[in-house]
Amino acid sequence: DAGITQSPRYKITETGRQVTLMCHQTWSHSYMFWYRQDLGHGLRLIYYSAAADITDKGEVPDGYVVSRSKTENFPLTLESATRSQTSVYFCASSGTSGEQTQYFGPGTRLLVL
Amino acid sequence: RKEVEQDPGPFNVPEGATVAFNCTYSNSASQSFFWYRQDCRKEPKLLMSVYSSGNEDGRFTAQLNRASQYISLLIRDSKLSDSATYLCVVNRISGTYKYIFGTGTRLKVLA
């Protein structure tokens, strides 16, 4: 019972590089989400997806790109990483309704030098 | 003003104590409410949903006050293992999806 997994768990990269964070869930949940968590801001929604091929912006989408070609995968790409994107990134999923409980992956700690 | 606000704490309480946290929200269109727990350097996990009539799960009691726009979490007989950050979550779906997390209240239960 893998649930929801994220990879890599830790990543160090340099400014200007492209980075892709992976998220995979085994529950066939419709909704998937990407958050970043920073001190003083709590969790902030970057992008979400209500189903395969349907994505929408959250609160802080600038500098990020997502896709969802398969229900179980929801990768997040930083097209040109900046230091301000140093953060902990959490992926989450929830069932058929966006109001349902969200289940989080273990997080990816990203450091941009 | 933030849409969801919590006292960051930390709340330092002795084992066995009762402690309560409040969380205020600004948007009256908010539809559902949750408390999540987050341990240090771990992912948030659902602690409990908050229902209009109030609900209890063992030592934990959650309440919603729509008129004053706040939710509360009461923890009775605190255990060392309750030490964590408690996140308030407010959800509304009107146009853009909104699942707003508070910044969390940190609880330390002391032996």
mmCIF file of C-alpha atoms in Angstrom, chain A residues 9-10 31 33 35 37 40-45 48 56-59 90 94 97-107 109, chain B residues 2 31-32 34 36 38-46 49 85 87 89 91-93 95-104:
data_model
loop_
_atom_site.group_PDB
_atom_site.id
_atom_site.type_symbol
_atom_site.label_atom_id
_atom_site.label_comp_id
_atom_site.label_asym_id
_atom_site.label_seq_id
_atom_site.Cartn_x
_atom_site.Cartn_y
_atom_site.Cartn_z
ATOM 1 C CA ARG A 9 13.075 13.446 -1.310
ATOM 2 C CA TYR A 10 15.996 15.884 -1.350
ATOM 3 C CA TYR A 31 -7.709 15.534 -7.249
ATOM 4 C CA PHE A 33 -2.249 19.202 -5.459
ATOM 5 C CA TYR A 35 2.006 22.945 -2.137
ATOM 6 C CA GLN A 37 5.756 25.224 2.759
ATOM 7 C CA GLY A 40 5.918 32.269 8.119
ATOM 8 C CA HIS A 41 3.684 31.340 5.199
ATOM 9 C CA GLY A 42 2.452 27.899 5.984
ATOM 10 C CA LEU A 43 1.318 25.717 3.108
ATOM 11 C CA ARG A 44 0.535 27.544 -0.108
ATOM 12 C CA LEU A 45 -1.134 25.954 -3.103
ATOM 13 C CA TYR A 48 -4.002 21.577 -8.536
ATOM 14 C CA ASP A 56 -5.485 24.985 -12.606
ATOM 15 C CA LYS A 57 -3.459 27.594 -10.818
ATOM 16 C CA GLY A 58 -3.376 27.990 -7.101
ATOM 17 C CA GLU A 59 -2.122 30.851 -4.994
ATOM 18 C CA PHE A 90 4.304 18.601 -0.706
ATOM 19 C CA SER A 94 -8.057 13.657 -2.490
ATOM 20 C CA SER A 97 -14.719 15.768 -4.388
ATOM 21 C CA GLY A 98 -12.329 18.614 -3.780
ATOM 22 C CA GLU A 99 -13.863 19.000 -0.344
ATOM 23 C CA GLN A 100 -12.604 15.680 0.873
ATOM 24 C CA THR A 101 -9.618 15.028 3.071
ATOM 25 C CA GLN A 102 -6.252 15.565 1.453
ATOM 26 C CA TYR A 103 -3.525 12.971 1.869
ATOM 27 C CA PHE A 104 0.009 14.223 1.658
ATOM 28 C CA GLY A 105 3.193 12.733 0.344
ATOM 29 C CA PRO A 106 6.370 12.837 2.458
ATOM 30 C CA GLY A 107 7.650 16.018 0.797
ATOM 31 C CA ARG A 109 13.198 19.376 0.248
ATOM 32 C CA LYS B 2 -4.663 36.444 6.111
ATOM 33 C CA GLN B 31 -17.701 25.442 3.495
ATOM 34 C CA SER B 32 -15.680 22.870 5.342
ATOM 35 C CA PHE B 34 -10.361 20.541 9.259
ATOM 36 C CA TYR B 36 -4.332 18.639 10.535
ATOM 37 C CA GLN B 38 2.218 18.071 11.361
ATOM 38 C CA ASP B 39 5.221 16.590 13.105
ATOM 39 C CA CYS B 40 8.620 18.178 12.642
ATOM 40 C CA ARG B 41 9.886 17.703 9.071
ATOM 41 C CA LYS B 42 6.974 15.434 8.190
ATOM 42 C CA GLU B 43 3.885 15.757 6.050
ATOM 43 C CA PRO B 44 0.583 17.081 7.428
ATOM 44 C CA LYS B 45 -1.937 14.419 8.400
ATOM 45 C CA LEU B 46 -5.628 14.807 9.004
ATOM 46 C CA SER B 49 -12.858 17.242 10.379
ATOM 47 C CA THR B 85 2.132 21.705 14.966
ATOM 48 C CA LEU B 87 -2.837 23.293 11.201
ATOM 49 C CA VAL B 89 -7.713 24.267 7.213
ATOM 50 C CA ASN B 91 -12.115 24.926 2.362
ATOM 51 C CA ARG B 92 -14.389 26.616 -0.094
ATOM 52 C CA ILE B 93 -15.086 25.960 -3.735
ATOM 53 C CA GLY B 95 -14.611 29.729 -8.800
ATOM 54 C CA THR B 96 -10.997 28.996 -8.007
ATOM 55 C CA TYR B 97 -10.444 26.078 -5.672
ATOM 56 C CA LYS B 98 -9.610 27.149 -2.176
ATOM 57 C CA TYR B 99 -8.183 24.885 0.489
ATOM 58 C CA ILE B 100 -6.468 27.327 2.801
ATOM 59 C CA PHE B 101 -4.047 26.287 5.505
ATOM 60 C CA GLY B 102 -3.276 28.346 8.548
ATOM 61 C CA THR B 103 0.381 28.712 9.461
ATOM 62 C CA GLY B 104 -0.087 26.390 12.400
#
